[in-house]
């Protein structure tokens, strides 16, 4: 395959991954790690090229210093990159074909490597369980559990990487979406390890009721501020957007925010059920209410857009609008687009024949 596609390290992101996972490094190069995230987010082939480079570094590598560095880069990318990268890294092909092979008995890796791989699989399974197109890792996780594999105990500080849309400080100057909604996130800090802007939620089944320490409460509140920030940006975008007239880049960002906030809400709901601190629970409930309200507005925008699409298709196919659209077509349209148009008209015999002629 490498003969056909070329050396994975020759691509821009592949070259960075090769450097960031070099076994001669004394410690992680966080500036380089975040540069990798930027390339993945900002280029069309970034996610695919990054996965190819990761596979080359991890497959059959007995230099476990390089393997650990690669796993750290991988973890950082999942936490800071978007859906395009998530779809590749959570696939069965990558999780089972690369990560699980690292810890197979015949390779006999050090315990620290085994724990790291299992922790990543567990965290991603928890994080992406509610995303239908990202459940490959969930399936592998469940299969490993059925085989009796013991996963590391989840802790409040170390769990569940969830992506928050990041806009790098080096993004192109012409990115109007960045300038319009600059409050979405803070510029990436390349000089220090990245701050992962997500609620770090425990595995409830493993941990039971949680009485967080003051430090944990402070950290959680700072993370909830980020959730509120994302909610505020979504609200501003929904206020400005007109159904059917959305700017493509704005709409893409809105969809990413929606996915992020829904994933965050799942963690918040889990925390509500297991945190024993009344003040924290009340704060979580308020944030959850804000999220529910913004999701209602988002769904209304989506439905309005689908209604417009339905009416446009009806007009295109039949040259008529509103109550003059054959009811059989309307039912079909509603079935496939989940359109909420309610068109009350029943065709007479002549129209019925005309409809079949159209077909």
mmCIF file of C-alpha atoms in Angstrom:
data_model
loop_
_atom_site.group_PDB
_atom_site.id
_atom_site.type_symbol
_atom_site.label_atom_id
_atom_site.label_comp_id
_atom_site.label_asym_id
_atom_site.label_seq_id
_atom_site.Cartn_x
_atom_site.Cartn_y
_atom_site.Cartn_z
ATOM 1 C CA UNK A 1 0.000 0.000 0.000
ATOM 2 C CA UNK A 2 2.854 2.387 0.812
ATOM 3 C CA UNK A 3 4.257 1.651 -2.647
ATOM 4 C CA UNK A 4 1.032 2.943 -4.204
ATOM 5 C CA UNK A 5 0.330 5.873 -1.879
ATOM 6 C CA UNK A 6 3.874 6.898 -0.992
ATOM 7 C CA UNK A 7 5.602 7.291 2.349
ATOM 8 C CA UNK A 8 3.049 8.626 4.898
ATOM 9 C CA UNK A 9 5.772 10.785 6.450
ATOM 10 C CA UNK A 10 6.185 12.857 3.273
ATOM 11 C CA UNK A 11 2.867 14.685 3.738
ATOM 12 C CA UNK A 12 2.860 17.893 5.826
ATOM 13 C CA UNK A 13 1.045 16.306 8.756
ATOM 14 C CA UNK A 14 2.923 13.030 8.348
ATOM 15 C CA UNK A 15 6.255 14.826 8.604
ATOM 16 C CA UNK A 16 5.117 16.528 11.818
ATOM 17 C CA UNK A 17 3.924 13.216 13.270
ATOM 18 C CA UNK A 18 7.260 11.596 12.455
ATOM 19 C CA UNK A 19 9.060 14.371 14.351
ATOM 20 C CA UNK A 20 6.599 14.429 17.264
ATOM 21 C CA UNK A 21 6.952 10.676 17.812
ATOM 22 C CA UNK A 22 10.715 10.422 17.421
ATOM 23 C CA UNK A 23 12.076 8.196 20.167
ATOM 24 C CA UNK A 24 14.996 10.556 20.764
ATOM 25 C CA UNK A 25 12.679 13.246 22.178
ATOM 26 C CA UNK A 26 13.154 13.774 25.903
ATOM 27 C CA UNK A 27 9.497 14.767 26.370
ATOM 28 C CA UNK A 28 6.381 15.570 24.374
ATOM 29 C CA UNK A 29 6.696 18.496 21.978
ATOM 30 C CA UNK A 30 3.366 20.219 22.649
ATOM 31 C CA UNK A 31 3.964 22.948 20.085
ATOM 32 C CA UNK A 32 4.408 20.291 17.421
ATOM 33 C CA UNK A 33 1.451 18.276 18.722
ATOM 34 C CA UNK A 34 -0.846 21.281 18.403
ATOM 35 C CA UNK A 35 0.551 22.063 14.951
ATOM 36 C CA UNK A 36 -0.524 18.559 13.942
ATOM 37 C CA UNK A 37 -4.042 19.324 15.188
ATOM 38 C CA UNK A 38 -4.096 22.551 13.173
ATOM 39 C CA UNK A 39 -3.063 20.788 9.962
ATOM 40 C CA UNK A 40 -5.726 18.121 10.481
ATOM 41 C CA UNK A 41 -8.408 20.747 11.051
ATOM 42 C CA UNK A 42 -7.398 23.120 8.272
ATOM 43 C CA UNK A 43 -6.562 20.839 5.324
ATOM 44 C CA UNK A 44 -8.737 18.532 3.281
ATOM 45 C CA UNK A 45 -6.394 15.540 3.433
ATOM 46 C CA UNK A 46 -5.175 16.219 6.974
ATOM 47 C CA UNK A 47 -7.260 13.570 8.787
ATOM 48 C CA UNK A 48 -6.547 10.836 6.249
ATOM 49 C CA UNK A 49 -2.833 11.618 6.046
ATOM 50 C CA UNK A 50 -2.549 11.753 9.838
ATOM 51 C CA UNK A 51 -4.110 8.313 10.230
ATOM 52 C CA UNK A 52 -1.737 6.863 7.628
ATOM 53 C CA UNK A 53 1.250 8.295 9.507
ATOM 54 C CA UNK A 54 -0.097 7.016 12.835
ATOM 55 C CA UNK A 55 -0.505 3.536 11.409
ATOM 56 C CA UNK A 56 3.071 3.562 10.130
ATOM 57 C CA UNK A 57 4.412 4.626 13.533
ATOM 58 C CA UNK A 58 2.302 2.186 15.570
ATOM 59 C CA UNK A 59 2.081 -0.981 13.469
ATOM 60 C CA UNK A 60 4.654 -3.525 14.601
ATOM 61 C CA UNK A 61 6.780 -0.938 16.408
ATOM 62 C CA UNK A 62 8.711 -2.430 19.342
ATOM 63 C CA UNK A 63 10.187 0.949 20.285
ATOM 64 C CA UNK A 64 7.644 1.645 23.006
ATOM 65 C CA UNK A 65 8.983 5.134 23.637
ATOM 66 C CA UNK A 66 7.833 6.007 20.117
ATOM 67 C CA UNK A 67 4.561 4.159 20.653
ATOM 68 C CA UNK A 68 3.794 6.147 23.818
ATOM 69 C CA UNK A 69 4.588 9.429 22.071
ATOM 70 C CA UNK A 70 2.340 8.421 19.179
ATOM 71 C CA UNK A 71 -0.498 7.549 21.561
ATOM 72 C CA UNK A 72 -0.136 10.950 23.212
ATOM 73 C CA UNK A 73 -0.298 12.682 19.825
ATOM 74 C CA UNK A 74 -3.323 10.575 18.939
ATOM 75 C CA UNK A 75 -5.074 11.480 22.193
ATOM 76 C CA UNK A 76 -4.310 15.168 21.653
ATOM 77 C CA UNK A 77 -5.723 15.066 18.127
ATOM 78 C CA UNK A 78 -8.954 13.410 19.238
ATOM 79 C CA UNK A 79 -9.397 16.082 21.886
ATOM 80 C CA UNK A 80 -8.697 18.987 19.545
ATOM 81 C CA UNK A 81 -9.813 17.881 16.082
ATOM 82 C CA UNK A 82 -13.237 17.489 14.559
ATOM 83 C CA UNK A 83 -15.638 14.959 13.173
ATOM 84 C CA UNK A 84 -13.616 14.129 10.054
ATOM 85 C CA UNK A 85 -10.737 12.868 12.181
ATOM 86 C CA UNK A 86 -13.021 11.231 14.750
ATOM 87 C CA UNK A 87 -14.695 9.177 12.023
ATOM 88 C CA UNK A 88 -11.343 7.658 11.052
ATOM 89 C CA UNK A 89 -9.817 7.131 14.482
ATOM 90 C CA UNK A 90 -12.941 5.469 15.949
ATOM 91 C CA UNK A 91 -13.409 3.079 13.030
ATOM 92 C CA UNK A 92 -13.052 -0.660 13.589
ATOM 93 C CA UNK A 93 -10.261 -0.652 11.028
ATOM 94 C CA UNK A 94 -8.114 1.629 13.172
ATOM 95 C CA UNK A 95 -9.138 0.582 16.689
ATOM 96 C CA UNK A 96 -9.048 -3.159 16.081
ATOM 97 C CA UNK A 97 -6.480 -3.194 13.296
ATOM 98 C CA UNK A 98 -3.958 -0.897 14.996
ATOM 99 C CA UNK A 99 -4.596 -0.182 18.684
ATOM 100 C CA UNK A 100 -5.760 -3.632 19.778
ATOM 101 C CA UNK A 101 -2.845 -5.253 17.941
ATOM 102 C CA UNK A 102 -0.408 -3.180 20.001
ATOM 103 C CA UNK A 103 -1.569 -4.907 23.189
ATOM 104 C CA UNK A 104 -1.938 -8.414 21.782
ATOM 105 C CA UNK A 105 -0.224 -11.102 23.928
ATOM 106 C CA UNK A 106 2.264 -11.977 21.194
ATOM 107 C CA UNK A 107 3.649 -8.425 21.308
ATOM 108 C CA UNK A 108 3.795 -8.426 25.125
ATOM 109 C CA UNK A 109 4.055 -4.620 25.490
ATOM 110 C CA UNK A 110 4.915 -2.950 28.826
ATOM 111 C CA UNK A 111 2.051 -2.437 31.259
ATOM 112 C CA UNK A 112 2.153 1.329 30.767
ATOM 113 C CA UNK A 113 1.506 0.889 27.039
ATOM 114 C CA UNK A 114 -1.325 -1.565 27.653
ATOM 115 C CA UNK A 115 -2.966 0.786 30.141
ATOM 116 C CA UNK A 116 -2.647 3.746 27.768
ATOM 117 C CA UNK A 117 -4.244 1.910 24.853
ATOM 118 C CA UNK A 118 -7.076 0.544 26.984
ATOM 119 C CA UNK A 119 -7.677 3.949 28.561
ATOM 120 C CA UNK A 120 -7.998 5.566 25.134
ATOM 121 C CA UNK A 121 -10.402 2.914 23.864
ATOM 122 C CA UNK A 122 -12.497 3.220 27.021
ATOM 123 C CA UNK A 123 -12.542 7.029 26.916
ATOM 124 C CA UNK A 124 -13.502 7.189 23.241
ATOM 125 C CA UNK A 125 -16.198 4.555 23.663
ATOM 126 C CA UNK A 126 -17.681 6.640 26.456
ATOM 127 C CA UNK A 127 -17.309 9.910 24.548
ATOM 128 C CA UNK A 128 -18.752 8.797 21.220
ATOM 129 C CA UNK A 129 -21.382 6.299 22.339
ATOM 130 C CA UNK A 130 -24.208 8.618 21.278
ATOM 131 C CA UNK A 131 -22.797 9.302 17.781
ATOM 132 C CA UNK A 132 -24.145 6.645 15.365
ATOM 133 C CA UNK A 133 -21.271 7.007 12.892
ATOM 134 C CA UNK A 134 -18.554 6.812 15.561
ATOM 135 C CA UNK A 135 -19.543 3.594 17.316
ATOM 136 C CA UNK A 136 -16.844 1.333 15.887
ATOM 137 C CA UNK A 137 -14.773 1.978 18.995
ATOM 138 C CA UNK A 138 -17.818 1.262 21.164
ATOM 139 C CA UNK A 139 -18.229 -2.158 19.554
ATOM 140 C CA UNK A 140 -14.561 -3.011 20.084
ATOM 141 C CA UNK A 141 -14.761 -1.824 23.699
ATOM 142 C CA UNK A 142 -17.766 -4.062 24.398
ATOM 143 C CA UNK A 143 -16.095 -7.022 22.686
ATOM 144 C CA UNK A 144 -12.961 -6.613 24.797
ATOM 145 C CA UNK A 145 -15.037 -6.426 27.977
ATOM 146 C CA UNK A 146 -16.845 -9.632 27.036
ATOM 147 C CA UNK A 147 -13.445 -11.288 26.610
ATOM 148 C CA UNK A 148 -12.600 -10.355 30.184
ATOM 149 C CA UNK A 149 -10.173 -7.524 29.437
ATOM 150 C CA UNK A 150 -9.846 -5.285 32.500
ATOM 151 C CA UNK A 151 -9.849 -1.571 31.762
ATOM 152 C CA UNK A 152 -8.176 1.072 33.938
ATOM 153 C CA UNK A 153 -10.387 2.704 36.569
ATOM 154 C CA UNK A 154 -11.773 6.022 35.344
ATOM 155 C CA UNK A 155 -11.041 9.126 37.374
ATOM 156 C CA UNK A 156 -12.716 12.524 37.411
ATOM 157 C CA UNK A 157 -9.650 14.315 36.077
ATOM 158 C CA UNK A 158 -8.736 12.001 33.238
ATOM 159 C CA UNK A 159 -11.866 10.957 31.426
ATOM 160 C CA UNK A 160 -13.636 11.231 28.106
ATOM 161 C CA UNK A 161 -12.042 13.463 25.530
ATOM 162 C CA UNK A 162 -14.741 15.433 23.741
ATOM 163 C CA UNK A 163 -13.966 17.775 20.891
ATOM 164 C CA UNK A 164 -14.627 21.475 21.165
ATOM 165 C CA UNK A 165 -14.303 23.272 17.813
ATOM 166 C CA UNK A 166 -10.969 25.091 17.878
ATOM 167 C CA UNK A 167 -9.879 27.903 15.608
ATOM 168 C CA UNK A 168 -6.102 28.162 15.529
ATOM 169 C CA UNK A 169 -4.367 31.482 15.952
ATOM 170 C CA UNK A 170 -2.779 30.774 12.572
ATOM 171 C CA UNK A 171 -6.077 30.386 10.729
ATOM 172 C CA UNK A 172 -6.289 32.247 7.400
ATOM 173 C CA UNK A 173 -7.003 35.960 7.684
ATOM 174 C CA UNK A 174 -9.951 35.625 5.344
ATOM 175 C CA UNK A 175 -11.843 33.280 7.638
ATOM 176 C CA UNK A 176 -14.952 35.393 8.134
ATOM 177 C CA UNK A 177 -16.523 32.805 10.387
ATOM 178 C CA UNK A 178 -13.622 33.120 12.809
ATOM 179 C CA UNK A 179 -13.968 36.902 12.960
ATOM 180 C CA UNK A 180 -17.753 36.877 13.269
ATOM 181 C CA UNK A 181 -17.857 34.325 16.058
ATOM 182 C CA UNK A 182 -14.461 34.826 17.677
ATOM 183 C CA UNK A 183 -15.871 34.122 21.129
ATOM 184 C CA UNK A 184 -16.292 30.442 20.298
ATOM 185 C CA UNK A 185 -12.954 29.395 21.761
ATOM 186 C CA UNK A 186 -9.677 30.803 22.930
ATOM 187 C CA UNK A 187 -6.703 30.871 20.526
ATOM 188 C CA UNK A 188 -4.628 27.736 20.776
ATOM 189 C CA UNK A 189 -1.658 28.154 23.099
ATOM 190 C CA UNK A 190 1.299 26.456 21.468
ATOM 191 C CA UNK A 191 3.856 27.045 24.204
ATOM 192 C CA UNK A 192 2.231 24.866 26.852
ATOM 193 C CA UNK A 193 0.331 21.568 26.970
ATOM 194 C CA UNK A 194 -3.175 22.142 25.566
ATOM 195 C CA UNK A 195 -6.085 22.789 27.884
ATOM 196 C CA UNK A 196 -8.847 20.438 26.833
ATOM 197 C CA UNK A 197 -12.065 22.382 26.878
ATOM 198 C CA UNK A 198 -14.482 19.643 27.873
ATOM 199 C CA UNK A 199 -16.315 18.531 30.982
ATOM 200 C CA UNK A 200 -14.245 15.654 32.341
ATOM 201 C CA UNK A 201 -16.883 13.174 33.390
ATOM 202 C CA UNK A 202 -16.345 10.025 35.446
ATOM 203 C CA UNK A 203 -17.451 6.560 34.560
ATOM 204 C CA UNK A 204 -20.511 6.421 36.784
ATOM 205 C CA UNK A 205 -20.729 2.662 36.863
ATOM 206 C CA UNK A 206 -17.165 2.406 38.080
ATOM 207 C CA UNK A 207 -17.122 5.359 40.433
ATOM 208 C CA UNK A 208 -20.601 5.610 41.991
ATOM 209 C CA UNK A 209 -21.545 8.825 43.821
ATOM 210 C CA UNK A 210 -18.958 11.583 43.640
ATOM 211 C CA UNK A 211 -18.239 14.275 46.209
ATOM 212 C CA UNK A 212 -15.845 16.532 44.262
ATOM 213 C CA UNK A 213 -13.007 18.352 45.955
ATOM 214 C CA UNK A 214 -12.817 22.188 45.819
ATOM 215 C CA UNK A 215 -10.136 21.889 43.142
ATOM 216 C CA UNK A 216 -12.331 19.602 41.046
ATOM 217 C CA UNK A 217 -15.297 21.949 41.472
ATOM 218 C CA UNK A 218 -13.190 24.892 40.315
ATOM 219 C CA UNK A 219 -12.003 22.951 37.271
ATOM 220 C CA UNK A 220 -15.518 21.800 36.443
ATOM 221 C CA UNK A 221 -16.878 25.343 36.673
ATOM 222 C CA UNK A 222 -14.224 26.618 34.292
ATOM 223 C CA UNK A 223 -15.239 23.873 31.879
ATOM 224 C CA UNK A 224 -18.915 24.746 32.285
ATOM 225 C CA UNK A 225 -17.988 28.311 31.334
ATOM 226 C CA UNK A 226 -16.776 26.896 28.029
ATOM 227 C CA UNK A 227 -20.092 25.100 27.557
ATOM 228 C CA UNK A 228 -21.881 28.391 28.225
ATOM 229 C CA UNK A 229 -19.593 30.098 25.722
ATOM 230 C CA UNK A 230 -20.464 27.554 23.042
ATOM 231 C CA UNK A 231 -24.158 27.943 23.897
ATOM 232 C CA UNK A 232 -23.869 31.726 23.578
ATOM 233 C CA UNK A 233 -22.211 31.457 20.167
ATOM 234 C CA UNK A 234 -24.891 29.017 18.993
ATOM 235 C CA UNK A 235 -27.561 31.455 20.175
ATOM 236 C CA UNK A 236 -25.961 34.353 18.283
ATOM 237 C CA UNK A 237 -25.648 32.291 15.117
ATOM 238 C CA UNK A 238 -29.235 31.042 15.324
ATOM 239 C CA UNK A 239 -30.454 34.609 15.782
ATOM 240 C CA UNK A 240 -28.644 35.781 12.644
ATOM 241 C CA UNK A 241 -29.338 32.817 10.373
ATOM 242 C CA UNK A 242 -32.254 32.844 7.924
ATOM 243 C CA UNK A 243 -33.481 29.348 6.926
ATOM 244 C CA UNK A 244 -32.373 28.554 3.400
ATOM 245 C CA UNK A 245 -29.938 31.490 3.269
ATOM 246 C CA UNK A 246 -27.211 30.243 5.605
ATOM 247 C CA UNK A 247 -23.584 30.943 4.778
ATOM 248 C CA UNK A 248 -21.900 27.580 4.176
ATOM 249 C CA UNK A 249 -19.001 28.161 6.582
ATOM 250 C CA UNK A 250 -21.328 29.524 9.273
ATOM 251 C CA UNK A 251 -23.629 26.542 8.912
ATOM 252 C CA UNK A 252 -20.716 24.098 9.122
ATOM 253 C CA UNK A 253 -19.549 25.734 12.348
ATOM 254 C CA UNK A 254 -23.093 25.664 13.726
ATOM 255 C CA UNK A 255 -23.380 21.930 13.013
ATOM 256 C CA UNK A 256 -20.029 21.307 14.708
ATOM 257 C CA UNK A 257 -21.138 23.314 17.737
ATOM 258 C CA UNK A 258 -24.384 21.357 17.851
ATOM 259 C CA UNK A 259 -22.531 18.024 17.850
ATOM 260 C CA UNK A 260 -20.129 19.271 20.497
ATOM 261 C CA UNK A 261 -22.803 20.665 22.785
ATOM 262 C CA UNK A 262 -24.899 17.499 22.535
ATOM 263 C CA UNK A 263 -21.878 15.403 23.505
ATOM 264 C CA UNK A 264 -21.195 17.784 26.376
ATOM 265 C CA UNK A 265 -24.808 17.542 27.504
ATOM 266 C CA UNK A 266 -24.545 13.770 27.753
ATOM 267 C CA UNK A 267 -21.637 14.185 30.164
ATOM 268 C CA UNK A 268 -23.487 16.854 32.127
ATOM 269 C CA UNK A 269 -26.535 14.616 32.525
ATOM 270 C CA UNK A 270 -24.284 11.828 33.788
ATOM 271 C CA UNK A 271 -22.723 14.198 36.311
ATOM 272 C CA UNK A 272 -26.132 15.363 37.523
ATOM 273 C CA UNK A 273 -26.990 11.808 38.456
ATOM 274 C CA UNK A 274 -23.789 11.075 40.356
ATOM 275 C CA UNK A 275 -22.471 14.311 41.927
ATOM 276 C CA UNK A 276 -23.502 14.627 45.567
ATOM 277 C CA UNK A 277 -22.704 18.350 45.911
ATOM 278 C CA UNK A 278 -26.034 20.243 45.860
ATOM 279 C CA UNK A 279 -24.597 23.557 44.609
ATOM 280 C CA UNK A 280 -22.762 21.850 41.756
ATOM 281 C CA UNK A 281 -25.860 19.859 40.841
ATOM 282 C CA UNK A 282 -27.931 23.051 40.676
ATOM 283 C CA UNK A 283 -25.361 24.662 38.401
ATOM 284 C CA UNK A 284 -25.313 21.596 36.162
ATOM 285 C CA UNK A 285 -29.111 21.688 35.929
ATOM 286 C CA UNK A 286 -29.060 25.335 34.823
ATOM 287 C CA UNK A 287 -26.495 24.614 32.115
ATOM 288 C CA UNK A 288 -28.512 21.596 30.999
ATOM 289 C CA UNK A 289 -31.637 23.773 30.692
ATOM 290 C CA UNK A 290 -29.712 26.284 28.579
ATOM 291 C CA UNK A 291 -28.547 23.474 26.306
ATOM 292 C CA UNK A 292 -32.076 22.106 25.912
ATOM 293 C CA UNK A 293 -33.346 25.552 24.931
ATOM 294 C CA UNK A 294 -30.623 26.060 22.348
ATOM 295 C CA UNK A 295 -31.238 22.586 20.888
ATOM 296 C CA UNK A 296 -34.930 23.467 20.448
ATOM 297 C CA UNK A 297 -33.927 26.565 18.482
ATOM 298 C CA UNK A 298 -31.449 24.570 16.404
ATOM 299 C CA UNK A 299 -34.075 21.921 15.615
ATOM 300 C CA UNK A 300 -36.534 24.637 14.562
ATOM 301 C CA UNK A 301 -33.940 26.042 12.152
ATOM 302 C CA UNK A 302 -33.278 22.573 10.743
ATOM 303 C CA UNK A 303 -37.004 21.869 10.311
ATOM 304 C CA UNK A 304 -37.565 25.234 8.650
ATOM 305 C CA UNK A 305 -34.790 24.468 6.191
ATOM 306 C CA UNK A 306 -36.282 21.050 5.434
ATOM 307 C CA UNK A 307 -39.702 22.617 4.877
ATOM 308 C CA UNK A 308 -38.217 25.023 2.346
ATOM 309 C CA UNK A 309 -36.421 22.158 0.619
ATOM 310 C CA UNK A 310 -39.645 20.150 0.463
ATOM 311 C CA UNK A 311 -41.598 23.046 -1.053
ATOM 312 C CA UNK A 312 -38.801 23.715 -3.520
ATOM 313 C CA UNK A 313 -38.811 20.079 -4.654
ATOM 314 C CA UNK A 314 -42.586 20.091 -4.964
ATOM 315 C CA UNK A 315 -42.460 23.206 -7.151
ATOM 316 C CA UNK A 316 -39.662 21.771 -9.272
ATOM 317 C CA UNK A 317 -41.341 18.408 -9.845
ATOM 318 C CA UNK A 318 -44.934 19.564 -10.326
ATOM 319 C CA UNK A 319 -44.756 23.226 -11.266
ATOM 320 C CA UNK A 320 -47.163 23.995 -8.442
ATOM 321 C CA UNK A 321 -47.001 24.968 -4.798
ATOM 322 C CA UNK A 322 -48.887 24.938 -1.528
ATOM 323 C CA UNK A 323 -52.256 23.192 -1.573
ATOM 324 C CA UNK A 324 -51.923 22.138 -5.222
ATOM 325 C CA UNK A 325 -49.277 19.519 -4.603
ATOM 326 C CA UNK A 326 -50.562 15.935 -4.952
ATOM 327 C CA UNK A 327 -50.948 14.388 -1.515
ATOM 328 C CA UNK A 328 -49.126 11.170 -2.436
ATOM 329 C CA UNK A 329 -46.045 13.216 -3.306
ATOM 330 C CA UNK A 330 -46.318 15.130 -0.047
ATOM 331 C CA UNK A 331 -46.400 11.908 1.961
ATOM 332 C CA UNK A 332 -43.338 10.635 0.126
ATOM 333 C CA UNK A 333 -41.555 13.929 0.633
ATOM 334 C CA UNK A 334 -42.335 13.910 4.337
ATOM 335 C CA UNK A 335 -41.112 10.349 4.643
ATOM 336 C CA UNK A 336 -37.698 11.028 3.157
ATOM 337 C CA UNK A 337 -37.017 14.570 4.377
ATOM 338 C CA UNK A 338 -38.969 14.523 7.642
ATOM 339 C CA UNK A 339 -40.592 17.696 6.380
ATOM 340 C CA UNK A 340 -43.193 19.240 8.676
ATOM 341 C CA UNK A 341 -45.265 20.813 5.878
ATOM 342 C CA UNK A 342 -48.953 20.067 6.353
ATOM 343 C CA UNK A 343 -50.640 20.216 2.938
ATOM 344 C CA UNK A 344 -54.305 19.278 3.101
ATOM 345 C CA UNK A 345 -55.515 18.448 -0.380
ATOM 346 C CA UNK A 346 -56.793 15.264 -1.958
ATOM 347 C CA UNK A 347 -56.518 14.815 -5.725
ATOM 348 C CA UNK A 348 -59.607 14.088 -7.799
ATOM 349 C CA UNK A 349 -59.606 11.333 -10.389
ATOM 350 C CA UNK A 350 -58.217 13.526 -13.193
ATOM 351 C CA UNK A 351 -55.401 14.779 -11.023
ATOM 352 C CA UNK A 352 -54.624 11.256 -9.885
ATOM 353 C CA UNK A 353 -54.216 10.188 -13.522
ATOM 354 C CA UNK A 354 -52.078 13.281 -14.141
ATOM 355 C CA UNK A 355 -49.882 12.347 -11.185
ATOM 356 C CA UNK A 356 -49.271 8.857 -12.550
ATOM 357 C CA UNK A 357 -48.446 10.342 -15.966
ATOM 358 C CA UNK A 358 -45.863 12.505 -14.227
ATOM 359 C CA UNK A 359 -44.315 9.417 -12.668
#
